[in-house]
mmCIF file of C-alpha atoms in Angstrom:
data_model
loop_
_atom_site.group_PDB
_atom_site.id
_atom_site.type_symbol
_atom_site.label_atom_id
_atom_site.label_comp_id
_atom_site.label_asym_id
_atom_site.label_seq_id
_atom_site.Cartn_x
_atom_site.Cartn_y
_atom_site.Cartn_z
ATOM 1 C CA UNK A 1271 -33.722 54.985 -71.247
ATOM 2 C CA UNK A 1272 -32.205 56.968 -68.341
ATOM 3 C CA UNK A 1273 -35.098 56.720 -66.096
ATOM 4 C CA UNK A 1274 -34.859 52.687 -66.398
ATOM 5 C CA UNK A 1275 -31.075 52.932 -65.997
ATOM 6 C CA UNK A 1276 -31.376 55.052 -62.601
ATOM 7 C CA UNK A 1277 -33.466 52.789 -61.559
ATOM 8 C CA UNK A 1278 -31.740 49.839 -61.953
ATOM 9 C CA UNK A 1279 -28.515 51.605 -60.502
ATOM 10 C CA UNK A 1280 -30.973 52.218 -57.425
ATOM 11 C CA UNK A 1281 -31.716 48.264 -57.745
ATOM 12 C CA UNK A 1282 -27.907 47.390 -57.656
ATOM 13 C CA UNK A 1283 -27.336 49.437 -54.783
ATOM 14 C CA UNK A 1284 -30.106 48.343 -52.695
ATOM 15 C CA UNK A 1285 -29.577 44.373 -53.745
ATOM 16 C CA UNK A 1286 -25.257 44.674 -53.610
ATOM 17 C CA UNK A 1287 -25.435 44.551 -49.786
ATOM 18 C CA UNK A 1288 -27.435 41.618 -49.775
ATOM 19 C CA UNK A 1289 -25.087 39.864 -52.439
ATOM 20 C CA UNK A 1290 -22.466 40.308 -50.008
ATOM 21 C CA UNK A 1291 -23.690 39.000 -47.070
ATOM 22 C CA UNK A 1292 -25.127 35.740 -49.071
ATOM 23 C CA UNK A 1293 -21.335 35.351 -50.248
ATOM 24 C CA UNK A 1294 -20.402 36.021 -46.881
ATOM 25 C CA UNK A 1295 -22.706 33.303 -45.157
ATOM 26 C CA UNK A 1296 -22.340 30.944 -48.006
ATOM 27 C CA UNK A 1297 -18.539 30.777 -47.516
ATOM 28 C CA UNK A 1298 -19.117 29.918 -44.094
ATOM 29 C CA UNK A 1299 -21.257 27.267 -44.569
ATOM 30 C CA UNK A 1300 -18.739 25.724 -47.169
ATOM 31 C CA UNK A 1301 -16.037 26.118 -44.404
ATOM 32 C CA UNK A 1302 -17.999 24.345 -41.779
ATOM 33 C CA UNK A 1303 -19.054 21.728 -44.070
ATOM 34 C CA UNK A 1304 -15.444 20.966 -44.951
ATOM 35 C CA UNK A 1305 -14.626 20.997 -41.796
ATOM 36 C CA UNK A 1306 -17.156 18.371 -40.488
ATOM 37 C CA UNK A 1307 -16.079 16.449 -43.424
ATOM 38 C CA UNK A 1308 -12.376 16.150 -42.254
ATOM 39 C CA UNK A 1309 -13.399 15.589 -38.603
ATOM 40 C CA UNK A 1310 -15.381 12.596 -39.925
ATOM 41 C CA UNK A 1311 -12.680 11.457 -42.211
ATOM 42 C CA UNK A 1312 -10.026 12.245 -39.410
ATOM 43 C CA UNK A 1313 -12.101 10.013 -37.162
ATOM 44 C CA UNK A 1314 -12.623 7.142 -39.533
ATOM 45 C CA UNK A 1315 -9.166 6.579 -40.197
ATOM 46 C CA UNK A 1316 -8.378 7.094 -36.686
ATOM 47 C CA UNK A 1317 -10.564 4.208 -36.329
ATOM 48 C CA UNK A 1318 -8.977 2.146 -38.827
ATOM 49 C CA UNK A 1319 -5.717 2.184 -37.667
ATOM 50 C CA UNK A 1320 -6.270 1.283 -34.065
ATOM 51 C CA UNK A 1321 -8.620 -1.557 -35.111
ATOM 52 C CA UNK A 1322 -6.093 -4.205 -35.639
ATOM 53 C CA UNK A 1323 -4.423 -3.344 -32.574
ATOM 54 C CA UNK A 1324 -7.171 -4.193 -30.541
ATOM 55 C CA UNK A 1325 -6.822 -7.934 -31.045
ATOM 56 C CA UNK A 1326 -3.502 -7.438 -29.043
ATOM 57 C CA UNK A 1327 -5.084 -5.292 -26.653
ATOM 58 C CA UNK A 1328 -7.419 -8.019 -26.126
ATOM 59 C CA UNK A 1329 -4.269 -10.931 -25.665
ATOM 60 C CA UNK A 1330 -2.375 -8.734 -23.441
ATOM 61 C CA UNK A 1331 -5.670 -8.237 -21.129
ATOM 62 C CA UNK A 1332 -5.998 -11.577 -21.004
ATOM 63 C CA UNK A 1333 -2.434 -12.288 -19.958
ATOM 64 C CA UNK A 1334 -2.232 -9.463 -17.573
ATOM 65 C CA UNK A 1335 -5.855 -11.407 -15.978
ATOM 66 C CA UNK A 1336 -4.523 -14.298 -15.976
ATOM 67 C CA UNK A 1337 -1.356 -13.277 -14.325
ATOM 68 C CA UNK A 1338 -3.349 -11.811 -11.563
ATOM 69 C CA UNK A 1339 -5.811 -14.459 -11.083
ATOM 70 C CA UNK A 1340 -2.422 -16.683 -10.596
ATOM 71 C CA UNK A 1341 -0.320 -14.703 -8.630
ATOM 72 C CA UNK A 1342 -3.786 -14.266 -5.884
#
């Protein structure tokens, strides 16, 4: 029983460092993901709030145009 118990011991060394960096690396990924989500998200509603402003946008193009065209 001790010689399997050594070397499992010598397993869980060896295999510990490896455990770590996996963590390591699959924190980061979760990070980056979550971070690409909340650009996106950021972005979307970004978008959805200066959509209905762009109608006016639009009108007071059109005015400023037409003001020109009138005033040549």
């Amino acid at each position: 029983m001790t010689d399997i118990q050594a070397r499992l011991a010598d397993i869980n060394r060896r295999v510990a460092p490896v455990l770590e960096e996996h963590a390591r690396l699959t924190d980061a990924v979760n990070k980056a993901v979550t971070l690409i989500l909340a650009m996106a998200a950021f972005g979307v509603l970004t978008f959805i709030a200066i959509a209905p402003t762009e109608q006016s946008f639009k009108a007071g193009a059109v005015i400023n145009q037409e003001q020109i065209t009138w005033q040549k």
